[in-house]
Structures are given as C-alpha cells and as structure tokens.
Coordinates of C-alpha atoms in Angstrom, one line a residue:
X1 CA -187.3 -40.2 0.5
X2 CA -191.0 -40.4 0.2
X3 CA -191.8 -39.3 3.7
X4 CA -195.7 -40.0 3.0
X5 CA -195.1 -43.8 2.9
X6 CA -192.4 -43.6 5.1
X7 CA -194.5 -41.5 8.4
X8 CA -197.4 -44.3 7.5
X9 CA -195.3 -47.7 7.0
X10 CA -194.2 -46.6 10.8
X11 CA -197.9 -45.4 12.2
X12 CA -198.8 -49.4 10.7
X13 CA -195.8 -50.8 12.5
X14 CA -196.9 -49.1 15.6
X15 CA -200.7 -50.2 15.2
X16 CA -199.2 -53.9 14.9
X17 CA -197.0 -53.7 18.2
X18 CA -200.2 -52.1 19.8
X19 CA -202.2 -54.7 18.9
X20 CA -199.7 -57.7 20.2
X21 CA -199.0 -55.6 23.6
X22 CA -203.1 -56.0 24.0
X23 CA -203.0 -59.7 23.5
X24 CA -204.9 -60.2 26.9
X25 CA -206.8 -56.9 26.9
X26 CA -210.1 -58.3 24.1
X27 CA -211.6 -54.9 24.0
X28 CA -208.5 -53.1 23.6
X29 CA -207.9 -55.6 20.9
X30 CA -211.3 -54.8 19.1
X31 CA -210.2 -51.4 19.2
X32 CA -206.8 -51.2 17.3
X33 CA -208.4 -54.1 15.2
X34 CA -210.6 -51.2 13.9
X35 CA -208.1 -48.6 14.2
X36 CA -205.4 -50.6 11.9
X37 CA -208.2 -50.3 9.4
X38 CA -209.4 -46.7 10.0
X39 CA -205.3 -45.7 9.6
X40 CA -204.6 -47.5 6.0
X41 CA -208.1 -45.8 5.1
X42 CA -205.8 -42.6 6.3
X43 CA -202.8 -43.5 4.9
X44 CA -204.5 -44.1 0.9
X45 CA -206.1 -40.4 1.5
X46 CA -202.4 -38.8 2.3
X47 CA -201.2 -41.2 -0.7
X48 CA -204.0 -39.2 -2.7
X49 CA -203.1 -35.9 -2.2
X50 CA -199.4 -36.4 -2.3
X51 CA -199.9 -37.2 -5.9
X52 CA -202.1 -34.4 -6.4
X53 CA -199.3 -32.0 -4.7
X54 CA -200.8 -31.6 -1.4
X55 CA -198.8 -33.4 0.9
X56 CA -200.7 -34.0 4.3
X57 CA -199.1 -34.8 7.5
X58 CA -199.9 -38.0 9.6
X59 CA -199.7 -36.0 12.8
X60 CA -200.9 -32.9 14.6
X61 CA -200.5 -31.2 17.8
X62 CA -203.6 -29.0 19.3
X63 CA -202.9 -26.9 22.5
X64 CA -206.7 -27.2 23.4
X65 CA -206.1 -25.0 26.8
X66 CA -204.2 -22.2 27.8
X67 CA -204.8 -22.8 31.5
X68 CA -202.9 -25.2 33.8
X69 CA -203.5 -26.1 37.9
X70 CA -199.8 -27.0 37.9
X71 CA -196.5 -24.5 38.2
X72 CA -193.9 -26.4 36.4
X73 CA -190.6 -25.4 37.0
X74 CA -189.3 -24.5 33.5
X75 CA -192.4 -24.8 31.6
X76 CA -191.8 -23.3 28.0
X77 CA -195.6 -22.4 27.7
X78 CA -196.0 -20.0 31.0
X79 CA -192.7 -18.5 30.0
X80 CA -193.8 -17.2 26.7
X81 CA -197.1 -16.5 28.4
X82 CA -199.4 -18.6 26.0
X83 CA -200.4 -20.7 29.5
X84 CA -201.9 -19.6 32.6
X85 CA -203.9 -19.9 35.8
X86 CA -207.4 -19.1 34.1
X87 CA -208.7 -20.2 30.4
X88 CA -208.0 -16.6 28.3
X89 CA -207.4 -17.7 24.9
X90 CA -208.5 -21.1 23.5
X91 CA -210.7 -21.8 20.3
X92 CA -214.7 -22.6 20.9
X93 CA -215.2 -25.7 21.0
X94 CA -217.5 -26.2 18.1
X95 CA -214.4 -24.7 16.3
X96 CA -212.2 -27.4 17.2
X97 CA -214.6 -29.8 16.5
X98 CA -214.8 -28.6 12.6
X99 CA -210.9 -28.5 12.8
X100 CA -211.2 -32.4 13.9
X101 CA -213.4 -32.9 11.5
X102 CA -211.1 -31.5 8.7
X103 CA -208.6 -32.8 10.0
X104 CA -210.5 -36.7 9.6
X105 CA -211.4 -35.9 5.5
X106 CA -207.4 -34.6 4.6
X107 CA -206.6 -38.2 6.4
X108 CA -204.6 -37.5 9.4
X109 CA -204.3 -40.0 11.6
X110 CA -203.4 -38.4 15.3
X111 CA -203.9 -35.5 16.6
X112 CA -201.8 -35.2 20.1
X113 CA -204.3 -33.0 22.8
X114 CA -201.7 -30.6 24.6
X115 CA -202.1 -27.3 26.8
X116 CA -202.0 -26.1 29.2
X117 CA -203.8 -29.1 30.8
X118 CA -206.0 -30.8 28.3
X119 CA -208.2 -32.0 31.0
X120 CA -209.5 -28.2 32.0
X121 CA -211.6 -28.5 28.1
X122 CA -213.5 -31.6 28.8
X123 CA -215.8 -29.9 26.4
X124 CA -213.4 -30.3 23.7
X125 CA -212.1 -33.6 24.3
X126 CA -216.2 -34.4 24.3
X127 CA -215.6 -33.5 20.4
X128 CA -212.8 -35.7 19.8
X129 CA -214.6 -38.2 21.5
X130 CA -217.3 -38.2 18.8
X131 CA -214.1 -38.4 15.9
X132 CA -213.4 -42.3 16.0
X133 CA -211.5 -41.9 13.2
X134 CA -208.2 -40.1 14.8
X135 CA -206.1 -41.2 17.6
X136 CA -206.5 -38.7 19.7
X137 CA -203.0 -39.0 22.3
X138 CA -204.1 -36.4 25.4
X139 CA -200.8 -35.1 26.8
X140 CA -202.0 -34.6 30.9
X141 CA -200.1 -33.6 33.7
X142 CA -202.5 -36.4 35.1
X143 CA -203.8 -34.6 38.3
X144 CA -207.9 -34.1 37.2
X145 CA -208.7 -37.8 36.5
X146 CA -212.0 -37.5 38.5
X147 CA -215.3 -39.5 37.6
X148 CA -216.3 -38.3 34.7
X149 CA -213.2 -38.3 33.0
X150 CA -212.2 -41.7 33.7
X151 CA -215.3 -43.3 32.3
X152 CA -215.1 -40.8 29.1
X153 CA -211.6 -42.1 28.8
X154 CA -213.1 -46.2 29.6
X155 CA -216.0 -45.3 26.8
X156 CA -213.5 -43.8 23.6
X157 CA -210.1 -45.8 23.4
X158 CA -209.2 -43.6 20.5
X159 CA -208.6 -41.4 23.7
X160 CA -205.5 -42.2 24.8
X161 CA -203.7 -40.8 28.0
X162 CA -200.1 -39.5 28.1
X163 CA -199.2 -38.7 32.0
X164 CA -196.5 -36.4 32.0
X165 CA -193.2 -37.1 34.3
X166 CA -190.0 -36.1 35.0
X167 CA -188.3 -40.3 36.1
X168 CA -189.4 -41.4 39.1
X169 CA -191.3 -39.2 42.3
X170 CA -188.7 -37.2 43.8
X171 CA -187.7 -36.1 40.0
X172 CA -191.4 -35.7 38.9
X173 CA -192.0 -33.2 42.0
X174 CA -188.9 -31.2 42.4
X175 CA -190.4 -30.4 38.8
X176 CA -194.2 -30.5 39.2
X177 CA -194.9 -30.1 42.8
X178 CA -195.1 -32.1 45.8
X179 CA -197.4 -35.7 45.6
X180 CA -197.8 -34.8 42.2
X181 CA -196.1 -38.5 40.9
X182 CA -198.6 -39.7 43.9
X183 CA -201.8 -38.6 42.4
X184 CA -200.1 -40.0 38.6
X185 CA -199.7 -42.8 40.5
X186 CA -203.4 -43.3 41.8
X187 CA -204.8 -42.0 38.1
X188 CA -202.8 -45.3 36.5
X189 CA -204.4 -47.1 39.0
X190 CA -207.4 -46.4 38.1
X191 CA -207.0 -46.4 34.4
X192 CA -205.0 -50.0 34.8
X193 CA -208.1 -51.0 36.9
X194 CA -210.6 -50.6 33.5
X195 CA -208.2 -52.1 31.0
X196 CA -207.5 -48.6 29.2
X197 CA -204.3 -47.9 27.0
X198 CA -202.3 -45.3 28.4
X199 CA -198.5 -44.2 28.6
X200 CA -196.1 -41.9 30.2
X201 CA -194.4 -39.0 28.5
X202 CA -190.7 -38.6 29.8
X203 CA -188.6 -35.3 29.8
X204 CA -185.6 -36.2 28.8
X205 CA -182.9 -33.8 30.0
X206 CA -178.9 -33.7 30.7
X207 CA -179.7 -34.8 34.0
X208 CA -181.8 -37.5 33.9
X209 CA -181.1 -39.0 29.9
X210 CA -179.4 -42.3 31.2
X211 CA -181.8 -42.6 34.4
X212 CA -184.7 -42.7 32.2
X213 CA -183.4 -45.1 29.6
X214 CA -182.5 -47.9 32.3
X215 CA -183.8 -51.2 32.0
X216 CA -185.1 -51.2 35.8
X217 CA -186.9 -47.4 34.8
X218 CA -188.9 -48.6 32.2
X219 CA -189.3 -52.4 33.9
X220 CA -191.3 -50.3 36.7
X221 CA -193.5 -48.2 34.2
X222 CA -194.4 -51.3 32.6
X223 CA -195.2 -53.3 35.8
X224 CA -197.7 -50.2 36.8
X225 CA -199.5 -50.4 33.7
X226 CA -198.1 -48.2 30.9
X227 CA -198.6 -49.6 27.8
X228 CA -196.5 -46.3 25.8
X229 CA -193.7 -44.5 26.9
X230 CA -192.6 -40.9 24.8
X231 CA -189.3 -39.8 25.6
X232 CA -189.7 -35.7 24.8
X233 CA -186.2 -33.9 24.7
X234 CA -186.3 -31.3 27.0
X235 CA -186.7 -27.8 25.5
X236 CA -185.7 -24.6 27.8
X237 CA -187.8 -21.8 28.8
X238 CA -184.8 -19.5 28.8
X239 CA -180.7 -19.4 29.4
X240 CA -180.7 -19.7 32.7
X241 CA -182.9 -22.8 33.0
X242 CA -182.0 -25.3 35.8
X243 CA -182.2 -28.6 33.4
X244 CA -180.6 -28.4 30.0
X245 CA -180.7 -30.6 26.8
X246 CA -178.7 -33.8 26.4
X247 CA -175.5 -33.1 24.4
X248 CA -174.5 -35.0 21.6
X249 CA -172.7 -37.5 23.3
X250 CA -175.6 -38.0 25.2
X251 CA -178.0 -38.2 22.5
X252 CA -176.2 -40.7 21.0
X253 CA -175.9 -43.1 24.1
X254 CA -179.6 -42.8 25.5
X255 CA -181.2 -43.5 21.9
X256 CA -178.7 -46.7 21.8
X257 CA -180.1 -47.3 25.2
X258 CA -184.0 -47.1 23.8
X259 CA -183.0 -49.2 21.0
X260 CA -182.3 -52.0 23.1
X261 CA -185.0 -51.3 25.7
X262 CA -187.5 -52.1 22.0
X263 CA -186.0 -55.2 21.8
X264 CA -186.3 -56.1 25.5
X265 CA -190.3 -54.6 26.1
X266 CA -191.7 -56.0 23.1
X267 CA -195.3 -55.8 24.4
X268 CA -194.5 -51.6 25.4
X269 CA -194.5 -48.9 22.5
X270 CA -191.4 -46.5 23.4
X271 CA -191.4 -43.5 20.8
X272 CA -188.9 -41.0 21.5
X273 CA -189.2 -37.0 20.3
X274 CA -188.0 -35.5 17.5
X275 CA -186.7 -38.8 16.9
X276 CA -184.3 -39.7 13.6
X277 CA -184.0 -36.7 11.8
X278 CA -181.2 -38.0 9.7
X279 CA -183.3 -40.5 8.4
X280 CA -186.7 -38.7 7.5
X281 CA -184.2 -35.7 6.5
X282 CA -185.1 -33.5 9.4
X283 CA -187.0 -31.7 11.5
X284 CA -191.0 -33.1 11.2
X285 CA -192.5 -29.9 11.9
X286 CA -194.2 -26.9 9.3
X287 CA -196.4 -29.6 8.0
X288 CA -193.7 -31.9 6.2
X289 CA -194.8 -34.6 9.6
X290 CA -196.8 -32.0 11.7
X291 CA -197.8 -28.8 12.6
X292 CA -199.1 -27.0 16.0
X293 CA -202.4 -25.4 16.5
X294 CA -202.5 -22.7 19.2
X295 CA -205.0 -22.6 22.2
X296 CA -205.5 -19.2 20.2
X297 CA -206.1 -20.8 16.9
X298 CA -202.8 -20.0 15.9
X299 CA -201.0 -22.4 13.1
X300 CA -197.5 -22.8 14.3
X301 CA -194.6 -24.8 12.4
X302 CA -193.9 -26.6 16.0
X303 CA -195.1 -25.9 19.8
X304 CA -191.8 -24.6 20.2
X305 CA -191.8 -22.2 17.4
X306 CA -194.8 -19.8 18.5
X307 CA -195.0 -17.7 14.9
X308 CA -198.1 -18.0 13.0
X309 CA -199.4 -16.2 9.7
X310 CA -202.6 -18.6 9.5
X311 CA -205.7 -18.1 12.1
X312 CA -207.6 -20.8 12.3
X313 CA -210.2 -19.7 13.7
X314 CA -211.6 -18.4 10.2
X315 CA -208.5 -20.3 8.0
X316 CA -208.6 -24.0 7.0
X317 CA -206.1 -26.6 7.8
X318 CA -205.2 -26.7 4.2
X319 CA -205.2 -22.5 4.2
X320 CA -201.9 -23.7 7.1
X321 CA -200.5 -26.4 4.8
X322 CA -200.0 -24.1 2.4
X323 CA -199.4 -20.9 4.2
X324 CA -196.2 -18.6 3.1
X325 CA -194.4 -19.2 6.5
X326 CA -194.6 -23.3 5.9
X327 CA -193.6 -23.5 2.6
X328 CA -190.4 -21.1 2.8
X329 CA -189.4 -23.8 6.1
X330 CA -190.0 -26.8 4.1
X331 CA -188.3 -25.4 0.8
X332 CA -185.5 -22.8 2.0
X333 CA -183.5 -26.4 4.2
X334 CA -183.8 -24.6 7.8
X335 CA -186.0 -28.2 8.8
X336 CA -182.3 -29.9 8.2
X337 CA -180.2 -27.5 9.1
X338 CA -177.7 -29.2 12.5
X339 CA -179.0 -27.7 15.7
X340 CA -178.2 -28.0 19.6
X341 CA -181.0 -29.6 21.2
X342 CA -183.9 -31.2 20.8
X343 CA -186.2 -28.8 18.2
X344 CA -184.9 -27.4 15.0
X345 CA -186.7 -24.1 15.5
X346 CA -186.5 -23.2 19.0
X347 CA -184.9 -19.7 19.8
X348 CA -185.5 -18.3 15.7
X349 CA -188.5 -16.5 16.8
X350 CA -186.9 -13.6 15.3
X351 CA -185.9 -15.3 12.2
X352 CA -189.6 -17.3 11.8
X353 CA -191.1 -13.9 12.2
X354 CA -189.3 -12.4 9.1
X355 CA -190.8 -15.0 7.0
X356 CA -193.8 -13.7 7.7
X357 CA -195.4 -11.7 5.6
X358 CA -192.6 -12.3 2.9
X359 CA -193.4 -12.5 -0.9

C-alpha cells in the first residue's frame, strides 16, 4: 500500500471530523479551517519526497522532559530510568526549536509533546508555540495547568492538551495518586470554560479494556468537555506488573466496541494506539509512520524501544530517517512480525541493540 497517501487521507479525515465537532466553537473553527490547509500543504511535501525516495512520516513523538511530579504505578519511563524527580537530561530548548523547525520544512504534520510531564518545559512548548504549522498534541498528566499555562494553551490552538487517565477516579488514582482525576477534573474545567480543544488519553489494559469502551464511559468524557479521546494499549514496565495487556480476545472486542462508539459520538475524535496494523502492514514506528525523540536527543524507533544510533542533538531528522538501525526495521519485516501486546518492539532491546552499529 502507499502508506504516504494512506497516513494523510486519514490526518484529512480527522481534520474534517475536527472541524464538524467545533460547529459551535467559531474560533476553534477558524483554527482547523487554517490547519486543513497548513496539513494538505504537509501532505504534497511528504508526496514530494516519497517520489524522491525519502519517505517522511506524518507523525512524531518528542519526550521534551525527563522529569515528572507524579509516581505512576507502572510507568515504563521511571523504570528504565529515562524519567525522574529533577530535569537531568532533556535537549536545550533552542535545539528543539530547530528540530520543530525541521521538522515543519520535511512536512510533518504532528508532533505528540510527551515526558516526563511536558508541562515542567514551558520553555519548550513556548517554541512550538511559535510553529503554527504542526499540531502540536501535549500528552500531560494534567496536574500544572496554572495561569500561565492555560492562557498559552487559550492563545496557540495548534497546542492541544491530552490529560492522561486510567477510566474514571478511583482507577485514575489507584494509578496516579490520590485527587489526581480531581485536579484533571478542575484543569478541563477550565480549559472547557475558554472554548479550547482538548482530549483524554486512556490506558487501555486487561482490566479496564471493556470499562473504557462503554457507551456511558465515553458519554461522560464527552459531557465534561473532551473533544478527543486516545485509547493507548497499555505497555509494562516489567513481568511482574500489576496491569497487563489486553489479549487477543480482548483486542478484538474493545476495538469492535470503539467502532461503534465512532458512529454513536460523531462530533468526538476517538483514535486508538497502535491501531490497525493489519491494514497499514504493521507496526508505524522507525520512521515508516513515526519515530521517538529522546528527552536526551536520542532518535528511537518508538517510546517503547529505547535504542538509538542517531543523536540529535548534532544529527538531523533526516540523518534519523535514514539511520542504519531504521532502515534494517523497516526492510528486515520485524515492524510486521505478530506480537503480544500492544508495541511491536517492546522487550527486543537486546535484539534492537545488535542492529546497531551493523554494516
């Protein structure tokens, strides 16, 4: 399949149910007015270097910040110590800002702002505020919505905030610590209260899976406010986690579930995480739909797969694109290969690392 066309027909289907969903919101209109615009400008650059050879992805993921005021139960990042209490690691922030920029002339059109929490580099998110050109998703545990940045989030739409949660409050703080759904509660509040897009980012686990799929679930995040909903397959810190991955079975029933739940929220955009990898003909990640950059500068095939042979704090995104490690993924079939869970890649570490280097 051509998966150029095919990652941009869908970012243009998503623009269009964006744009319906903010019927009664005008400046929210104005804004993905513009945006459906700025992406098919995106779109015909991708197109350009695909026929050139250079295949660009639509999408990347920047872990911004290596430090986090939350303890997470589980959390992937503090267990493979690439997150902590205190910032130790993270690009400058002019250096981000020329990877934005890069990022804007190769013609991607998102860039999703992880961590660590986002929100401890308002520096950083200052420089995607000045890239209008990218959609700029900001993962958040949603806890540091003070002042300032709620009106930086009123003043660039392209901003978007994702609060993070685990279904409903008891859920969310057995995971994230007590009140923690409270004070998400109070930040869509306040972000409902100015007319700003923003959306929830489910974990989807073997627990929770139908819970979080309900009709009445999503029927409540909609009647708060949320405009987007990402349902994220859980992915394990270690073997002796306390949640675990859906199954097959299960996989199968809750993605049935969201199918339905399109049809019934038609004005609430529910993207689920890795999504159909049958259909784009795997995993998304070394650069064939994304890549991950590093708090450290690090370019990783996925979050999830923490191996790197490109440092971008001297490298180039393109310098990543075509980088030894991301070629041999996307040409040696391991992106399609059947896996348990919800990321190709997680727990090869050992085999990622012995493409490294490799003639």
């Amino acid at each position: 399949m051509d998966l150029t066309n095919y990652l941009s027909d869908h970012i243009d289907r998503l623009l269009r149910r964006a744009l319906k969903a903010a019927w009664q919101n005008p400046r929210e209109g104005a804004f993905l007015l513009r945006q459906a615009r700025t992406q098919k400008q995106a779109a015909e650059k991708r197109c350009r270097r695909q026929r050139a050879g250079t295949p660009v992805p639509a999408f990347l993921i920047a872990s911004i910040a290596s430090a986090c005021n939350l303890h997470c139960i589980g959390c992937y990042a503090r267990a493979e110590g690439v997150c902590g209490t205190e910032e130790t690691q993270s690009l400058s922030t002019e250096r981000w800002s020329e990877l934005f920029q890069e990022a804007t002339e190769m013609g991607i059109s998102f860039i999703l702002l992880a961590g660590g929490e986002p929100l401890t580099r308002m520096d950083v998110l200052q420089s995607a505020a000045q890239v209008p050109q990218v959609i700029f998703p900001v993962l958040t545990n949603g806890t540091l919505f003070d002042t300032a940045a709620l009106q930086l989030f009123d003043k660039y739409r392209h901003l978007v905030p994702i609060c993070s949660i685990e279904g409903g409050a008891e859920e969310t703080d057995a995971r994230r610590g007590t009140d923690t759904y409270g004070q998400i509660e109070q930040t869509w509040r306040e972000l409902h209260a100015r007319g700003i897009l923003f959306g929830a980012s489910i974990t989807v686990t073997a627990e929770n899976c139908m819970e979080v799929t309900d009709e009445a679930f999503v029927g409540d995040l909609r009647a708060k406010g949320c405009g987007i909903a990402f349902f994220v397959e859980y992915v394990p810190a270690d073997a002796n986690a306390v949640l675990h991955t859906p199954d097959d079975v299960q996989r199968e029933a809750y993605t049935t579930r969201l199918e339905a739940l399109k049809t019934r929220f038609k004005d609430l955009i529910l993207i689920a995480f890795p999504g159909d990898e049958v259909e784009t003909g795997g995993c998304l990640a070394a650069g064939r739909g994304f890549f991950h950059i590093n708090a450290a500068g690090g370019a990783e095939p996925c979050p999830f797969a923490p191996v790197s042979d490109v440092d971008l704090r001297t490298g180039s995104l393109e310098d990543a694109l075509r980088s030894p490690l991301f070629e041999d993924l996307r040409r040696n079939g391991k992106l399609a290969m059947p896996h348990a869970g919800g990321c190709a890649l997680f727990g090869k570490k050992a085999e990622l690392e012995s493409l490294v280097g490799k003639e």
